C-alpha positions as semicolon CSV with decimal commas, in nm:
position;residue;x (nm);y (nm);z (nm)
1;M;-0,003;-0,022;-0,011
2;N;0,110;0,375;-0,084
3;V;0,064;0,594;0,177
4;L;0,052;0,988;0,181
5;K;0,035;1,138;0,530
6;V;-0,047;1,497;0,513
7;F;0,078;1,659;0,831
8;F;0,041;2,073;0,899
9;S;0,302;2,077;1,161
10;P;0,671;2,088;1,106
11;Y;0,833;1,735;1,120
12;P;1,029;1,595;1,324
13;W;0,921;1,556;1,589
14;D;0,553;1,416;1,658
15;V;0,512;1,119;1,856
16;R;0,202;0,981;1,664
17;V;0,339;1,077;1,338
18;E;0,661;0,864;1,414
19;K;0,501;0,598;1,506
20;I;0,222;0,559;1,216
21;C;0,500;0,640;0,984
22;R;0,762;0,433;1,106
23;G;0,511;0,120;1,165
24;L;0,359;0,131;0,788
25;V;0,752;0,120;0,657
26;A;0,832;-0,200;0,858
27;G;0,485;-0,320;0,742
28;G;0,582;-0,330;0,340
29;H;0,429;-0,004;0,267
30;E;0,551;0,346;0,056
31;V;0,494;0,631;0,281
32;T;0,555;1,058;0,180
33;L;0,491;1,278;0,442
34;L;0,414;1,611;0,305
35;C;0,431;1,865;0,588
36;R;0,500;2,231;0,724
37;N;0,837;2,410;0,668
38;E;0,839;2,676;0,892
39;R;1,200;2,585;0,988
40;L;1,348;2,676;0,605
41;Q;1,457;2,295;0,600
42;P;1,519;2,040;0,319
43;A;1,257;2,045;0,100
44;D;1,321;1,634;0,046
45;E;1,496;1,402;0,294
46;V;1,441;1,070;0,423
47;I;1,392;0,988;0,769
48;D;1,313;0,645;0,881
49;G;1,236;0,511;0,586
50;F;0,981;0,700;0,461
51;R;0,993;1,052;0,234
52;V;0,958;1,340;0,402
53;T;0,835;1,621;0,157
54;R;0,801;2,000;0,280
55;I;0,670;2,282;0,183
56;R;0,916;2,467;-0,064
57;P;1,037;2,806;0,101
58;P;0,903;3,129;-0,149
59;R;1,177;3,274;-0,350
60;I;1,149;3,612;-0,223
61;G;1,023;3,788;0,096
62;A;1,205;3,797;0,427
63;P;1,203;3,472;0,620
64;A;0,921;3,632;0,877
65;F;0,725;3,599;0,543
66;N;0,727;3,203;0,524
67;Q;0,544;3,155;0,862
68;W;0,267;3,314;0,567
69;W;0,345;3,094;0,320
70;N;0,363;2,794;0,493
71;A;0,026;2,848;0,693
72;P;-0,190;2,513;0,736
73;L;-0,498;2,674;0,678
74;P;-0,777;2,541;0,426
75;V;-0,763;2,828;0,236
76;N;-0,421;2,860;0,126
77;P;-0,283;2,764;-0,218
78;V;0,045;2,685;-0,156
79;W;-0,105;2,376;0,022
80;W;-0,353;2,316;-0,238
81;A;-0,057;2,297;-0,478
82;H;0,178;2,091;-0,295
83;I;-0,100;1,839;-0,220
84;A;-0,182;1,815;-0,547
85;A;0,185;1,788;-0,671
86;A;0,205;1,521;-0,424
87;L;-0,108;1,337;-0,543
88;A;0,013;1,336;-0,901
89;R;0,391;1,237;-0,795
90;E;0,317;0,988;-0,562
91;R;-0,032;0,807;-0,662
92;P;-0,096;0,691;-0,310
93;D;-0,369;0,438;-0,244
94;V;-0,536;0,635;0,063
95;V;-0,442;0,975;0,192
96;L;-0,379;1,007;0,604
97;I;-0,468;1,347;0,674
98;R;-0,328;1,441;1,052
99;D;-0,595;1,667;1,175
100;I;-0,898;1,935;1,066
101;P;-0,693;2,222;0,910
102;L;-0,554;2,072;0,566
103;A;-0,853;1,837;0,604
104;V;-1,066;1,965;0,302
105;P;-0,806;2,058;-0,006
106;S;-0,645;1,726;0,060
107;A;-1,022;1,557;0,066
108;A;-1,106;1,758;-0,248
109;L;-0,769;1,705;-0,444
110;A;-0,786;1,356;-0,340
111;R;-1,129;1,300;-0,455
112;A;-1,089;1,423;-0,783
113;C;-0,809;1,174;-0,842
114;G;-1,060;0,865;-0,729
115;I;-0,835;0,865;-0,410
116;P;-0,978;0,810;-0,047
117;T;-0,932;0,948;0,233
118;V;-0,876;0,907;0,609
119;L;-0,878;1,164;0,876
120;D;-0,646;1,081;1,168
121;M;-0,856;1,349;1,471
122;A;-0,553;1,308;1,726
123;E;-0,765;1,554;1,969
124;N;-1,080;1,776;1,956
125;Y;-0,910;2,067;1,786
126;P;-1,186;2,307;1,779
127;A;-1,231;2,252;2,167
128;A;-0,806;2,280;2,168
129;M;-0,875;2,642;1,991
130;A;-1,105;2,731;2,277
131;E;-0,835;2,636;2,586
132;W;-0,593;2,803;2,419
133;R;-0,804;3,115;2,343
134;R;-0,884;3,101;2,721
135;W;-0,550;3,120;2,877
136;E;-0,319;3,240;2,643
137;R;-0,280;3,636;2,580
138;G;-0,280;3,756;2,211
139;G;-0,366;4,060;1,982
140;A;-0,591;4,041;1,627
141;T;-0,369;3,776;1,474
142;R;-0,408;3,543;1,745
143;A;-0,758;3,610;1,757
144;L;-0,832;3,536;1,407
145;T;-0,612;3,210;1,403
146;R;-0,778;3,098;1,743
147;N;-1,139;3,169;1,596
148;V;-1,338;2,850;1,759
149;V;-1,631;2,906;1,541
150;A;-1,481;2,895;1,238
151;A;-1,259;2,555;1,334
152;R;-1,617;2,422;1,449
153;A;-1,742;2,484;1,104
154;L;-1,398;2,357;0,955
155;E;-1,421;2,003;1,150
156;R;-1,810;1,944;1,039
157;A;-1,684;2,019;0,677
158;S;-1,363;1,789;0,730
159;V;-1,561;1,509;0,906
160;R;-1,775;1,489;0,567
161;A;-1,544;1,514;0,304
162;V;-1,321;1,214;0,420
163;N;-1,401;0,869;0,363
164;H;-1,314;0,761;0,747
165;V;-1,231;0,901;1,042
166;V;-0,942;0,806;1,339
167;V;-1,005;0,903;1,708
168;V;-0,771;0,863;2,033
169;A;-1,101;0,826;2,263
170;E;-1,445;0,636;2,300
171;E;-1,576;1,037;2,410
172;Q;-1,470;1,124;2,079
173;R;-1,606;0,847;1,870
174;S;-1,970;0,910;2,056
175;R;-1,903;1,318;2,027
176;L;-1,855;1,250;1,629
177;V;-2,170;0,983;1,582
178;A;-2,389;1,268;1,784
179;M;-2,259;1,496;1,495
180;K;-2,420;1,246;1,214
181;V;-2,109;1,066;1,130
182;P;-2,176;0,742;1,053
183;P;-2,042;0,489;1,305
184;R;-1,901;0,258;1,052
185;R;-1,671;0,552;0,935
186;V;-1,529;0,589;1,320
187;W;-1,213;0,381;1,388
188;L;-0,983;0,390;1,748
189;A;-0,649;0,429;1,782
190;S;-0,536;0,575;2,108
191;N;-0,221;0,717;2,192
192;T;-0,064;0,433;2,293
193;P;0,329;0,345;2,346
194;E;0,531;0,124;2,180
195;L;0,637;-0,144;2,369
196;D;0,979;-0,203;2,253
197;R;1,039;0,175;2,262
198;A;0,913;0,242;2,636
199;S;1,121;0,043;2,757
200;R;1,437;0,193;2,663
201;I;1,613;0,354;2,985
202;D;1,929;0,600;2,968
203;R;2,061;0,356;3,322
204;G;2,315;0,633;3,348
205;L;2,050;0,909;3,360
206;Q;1,824;0,701;3,596
207;Q;2,103;0,633;3,837
208;E;2,204;1,002;3,815
209;L;1,828;1,088;3,886
210;R;1,802;0,858;4,160
211;Q;2,104;0,999;4,337
212;R;2,007;1,387;4,293
213;F;1,628;1,281;4,404
214;R;1,736;1,026;4,678
215;G;1,497;1,020;4,992
216;R;1,210;1,220;4,797
217;T;0,875;1,114;4,736
218;V;0,907;1,266;4,339
219;V;0,599;1,311;4,179
220;L;0,643;1,390;3,786
221;Y;0,452;1,550;3,550
222;V;0,587;1,594;3,172
223;G;0,465;1,775;2,940
224;E;0,396;2,206;2,824
225;L;0,366;2,427;3,124
226;H;0,050;2,592;3,052
227;L;-0,227;2,678;3,309
228;H;-0,430;2,451;3,110
229;R;-0,229;2,157;3,249
230;G;-0,341;2,226;3,580
231;I;0,040;2,256;3,676
232;D;-0,073;2,495;3,918
233;T;-0,330;2,270;4,097
234;A;-0,026;2,060;4,132
235;I;0,206;2,280;4,352
236;R;-0,032;2,423;4,548
237;A;-0,140;2,066;4,624
238;V;0,204;1,907;4,677
239;S;0,259;2,180;4,894
240;R;-0,055;2,089;5,085
241;A;0,085;1,744;5,109
242;R;0,417;1,815;5,234
243;A;0,395;1,739;5,593
244;Q;0,235;1,382;5,540
245;L;0,448;1,284;5,233
246;G;0,794;1,414;5,434
247;D;0,981;1,577;5,212
248;P;0,833;1,550;4,860
249;L;0,896;1,694;4,508
250;L;0,687;1,805;4,192
251;L;0,960;1,724;3,950
252;L;0,796;1,939;3,639
253;V;0,929;1,816;3,283
254;G;0,907;2,043;2,989
255;K;0,849;2,399;2,874
256;G;0,582;2,628;2,779
257;I;0,433;2,999;2,786
258;H;0,338;3,002;3,159
259;E;0,652;2,883;3,250
260;R;0,715;3,257;3,462
261;L;0,407;3,236;3,620
262;L;0,450;2,900;3,739
263;R;0,774;2,983;3,878
264;R;0,613;3,249;4,088
265;I;0,327;3,050;4,213
266;A;0,608;2,746;4,311
267;A;0,820;3,000;4,514
268;A;0,514;3,113;4,720
269;Q;0,460;2,758;4,818
270;G;0,824;2,706;4,863
271;G;1,049;2,737;4,594
272;Q;1,263;2,473;4,467
273;E;1,289;2,294;4,784
274;L;0,926;2,196;4,689
275;V;0,920;2,225;4,309
276;H;1,231;2,170;4,013
277;F;1,167;2,315;3,727
278;E;1,377;2,019;3,492
279;G;1,314;2,217;3,111
280;W;1,279;2,048;2,792
281;V;1,471;1,761;2,757
282;R;1,490;1,487;2,430
283;P;1,196;1,262;2,403
284;E;1,447;0,988;2,382
285;L;1,537;1,048;2,769
286;V;1,195;1,106;2,895
287;A;1,153;0,744;2,953
288;S;1,447;0,763;3,262
289;Y;1,258;1,053;3,422
290;V;0,936;0,843;3,405
291;A;1,143;0,492;3,537
292;S;1,316;0,721;3,837
293;C;0,953;0,888;3,989
294;D;0,716;0,747;4,264
295;I;0,362;0,888;4,164
296;A;0,318;1,006;3,817
297;L;0,085;1,329;3,738
298;V;-0,177;1,392;3,450
299;P;-0,372;1,718;3,626
300;H;-0,527;1,853;3,287
301;R;-0,811;2,043;3,376
302;A;-1,160;1,959;3,256
303;S;-1,280;2,062;2,975
304;E;-1,480;1,972;2,621
305;H;-1,084;1,912;2,528
306;T;-0,958;1,639;2,767
307;N;-1,283;1,504;2,845
308;T;-1,273;1,377;2,439
309;T;-0,865;1,291;2,435
310;L;-0,598;1,115;2,563
311;P;-0,289;1,222;2,662
312;N;0,045;1,017;2,547
313;K;0,207;1,066;2,892
314;L;-0,089;0,829;3,046
315;F;-0,034;0,548;2,900
316;D;0,389;0,590;2,913
317;Y;0,366;0,595;3,287
318;M;0,109;0,289;3,298
319;A;0,407;0,131;3,087
320;H;0,652;0,201;3,353
321;G;0,476;0,073;3,649
322;K;0,406;0,390;3,794
323;P;0,074;0,482;3,981
324;V;-0,080;0,748;3,796
325;V;-0,281;1,067;3,951
326;V;-0,544;1,221;3,674
327;S;-0,774;1,475;3,707
328;D;-1,133;1,343;3,628
329;A;-1,153;1,435;3,260
330;A;-1,375;1,165;3,154
331;P;-1,133;0,930;2,983
332;M;-0,885;0,956;3,164
333;A;-1,081;0,868;3,486
334;R;-1,255;0,590;3,314
335;I;-0,929;0,406;3,222
336;V;-0,777;0,476;3,582
337;N;-1,078;0,375;3,717
338;A;-1,122;0,027;3,569
339;E;-0,791;-0,057;3,611
340;G;-0,743;0,033;3,926
341;C;-0,413;0,178;3,793
342;G;-0,391;0,502;3,996
343;T;-0,628;0,751;4,179
344;V;-0,853;1,046;4,003
345;F;-0,915;1,403;4,142
346;R;-1,142;1,624;4,157
347;S;-1,037;1,890;3,830
348;G;-0,860;2,225;3,933
349;D;-0,884;2,121;4,323
350;G;-0,561;2,097;4,525
351;D;-0,728;1,982;4,828
352;S;-0,875;1,675;4,643
353;L;-0,516;1,662;4,439
354;A;-0,328;1,653;4,743
355;R;-0,525;1,348;4,871
356;A;-0,489;1,160;4,582
357;I;-0,117;1,184;4,575
358;L;-0,119;1,095;4,961
359;H;-0,346;0,749;4,813
360;A;-0,117;0,683;4,570
361;A;0,188;0,740;4,777
362;D;0,076;0,493;5,048
363;P;0,315;0,171;5,023
364;T;0,050;-0,059;5,027
365;R;-0,191;0,065;4,733
366;G;0,084;0,235;4,531
367;P;0,275;-0,052;4,359
368;R;0,002;-0,271;4,298
369;M;-0,156;0,050;4,126
370;G;0,202;0,046;3,904
371;L;0,162;-0,309;3,882
372;R;-0,188;-0,314;3,748
373;G;-0,136;-0,040;3,503
374;R;0,180;-0,178;3,360
375;Q;-0,042;-0,517;3,307
376;A;-0,335;-0,316;3,154
377;V;-0,046;-0,176;2,861
378;L;0,069;-0,518;2,776
379;R;-0,250;-0,669;2,748
380;E;-0,442;-0,402;2,591
381;Y;-0,319;-0,021;2,556
382;N;-0,009;-0,035;2,360
383;W;0,036;0,024;2,001
384;D;0,077;-0,335;1,885
385;V;-0,338;-0,314;1,928
386;D;-0,367;-0,002;1,793
387;F;-0,159;0,071;1,538
388;R;-0,347;-0,257;1,397
389;R;-0,684;-0,084;1,404
390;L;-0,500;0,223;1,221
391;C;-0,396;-0,036;0,925
392;S;-0,773;-0,144;0,911
393;A;-0,922;0,163;0,868
394;L;-0,650;0,256;0,603
395;E;-0,714;-0,059;0,406
396;T;-1,067;-0,029;0,401
397;A;-1,052;0,311;0,295
398;A;-0,882;0,233;0,023
399;G;-1,057;-0,110;-0,061
400;G;-0,864;-0,391;0,011
401;A;-0,506;-0,311;0,014
402;R;-0,294;-0,525;-0,182
403;K;-0,030;-0,593;0,155
404;R;-0,192;-0,616;0,466
405;C;-0,015;-0,376;0,768
406;G;0,191;-0,640;0,933
407;R;0,419;-0,477;1,226
408;A;0,131;-0,514;1,473
409;S;-0,015;-0,831;1,349
410;R;0,153;-0,999;1,625
411;A;-0,117;-0,852;1,914
412;G;-0,348;-1,105;1,737
413;P;-0,740;-1,087;1,689
414;G;-0,985;-1,030;2,023
415;V;-0,706;-0,872;2,215
416;G;-0,820;-0,613;2,480
417;R;-1,128;-0,515;2,679
418;A;-1,503;-0,494;2,522
419;G;-1,489;-0,129;2,303
420;R;-1,114;-0,201;2,211
421;S;-1,127;-0,557;2,128
422;G;-1,139;-0,560;1,751
423;A;-0,960;-0,314;1,444
424;H;-1,314;-0,138;1,424
425;A;-1,433;0,093;1,678
426;D;-1,751;-0,046;1,679
427;S;-1,677;-0,445;1,736
């Protein structure tokens, strides 16, 4: 099978795009990734066995103009031209589109060529945009690019334009069905980890981290430092649990626009004695941080966005056998409660989060929670299972591809619980 993947952001790096493209190549398929080129990278190169084709920069104009030239808007003629050229050059069996910004032009041009399309909705894009508008400052430009009404209209047009849609959470699937998308066209392939890569730990770094934080209860958060991620609640909660935990440490791995504000909040609650800002680390080193912590945290504020999506980090934490503490955002709460792999707290409530952290820190409970999470990932919440589903969506769209996706077939049929047992989300 020949797959053209259209991605609205630069590559590298995106973990879901990487997993999909590498998995297809490993299964014997041809893959071309068409992506944004705001960093003026080479127009063509090969990464991990697949071709990466980037938007060619303008011949004239200041470098800042390249940002607008690359803007992933459905009315941008630059993207229309590059998508059309890629379709003519690659002659793919199916087009896989990442999220809604470029779904309409990709679907329209592919349909004109008789090529089926699959939309990979990695998140509830309009709801994510609403969160950005709520928590980020900005002027007229940001108000234009964060237009939620336009995003919802684009989403409706996108899901009707494509042949099939892939979602990462059952709650998002239910939402699309409520929008009158036929259930047979909606597939589930969640943000789960590759088991072989999840187990790759830098032992030297792990030992260094354990030496640095020896004797302390380490509560870890990995991700962007934004207020809508609930990190301010986490800082206050760890401060309130300090007496019972002895000498806790909230370890924040990542960067974000609200880091300066969060540092001020942390200083008011105990400074570096309580909270450590590790900064951005290379993706391949994150597993070592997870393996070195005691409790893993996903404090995201419950919203329309977080109630319809699932973050990679939840499953990464579970894969390492760590007890997880999550907010009551619907998909996370559903999985953690069903698997008994952690504790759920009330979103935005520092006292509730403090109690949840103390519960997970209990030496008689925490290890059992972590073990159940690890077993759930080995059984069901892993990329072998979800990649097989994604492949089924592509094959169905292509009308029965010449070669089946082979990398994840070892997961076998019938893996997982009801609702995740087959390739199709209906089964």
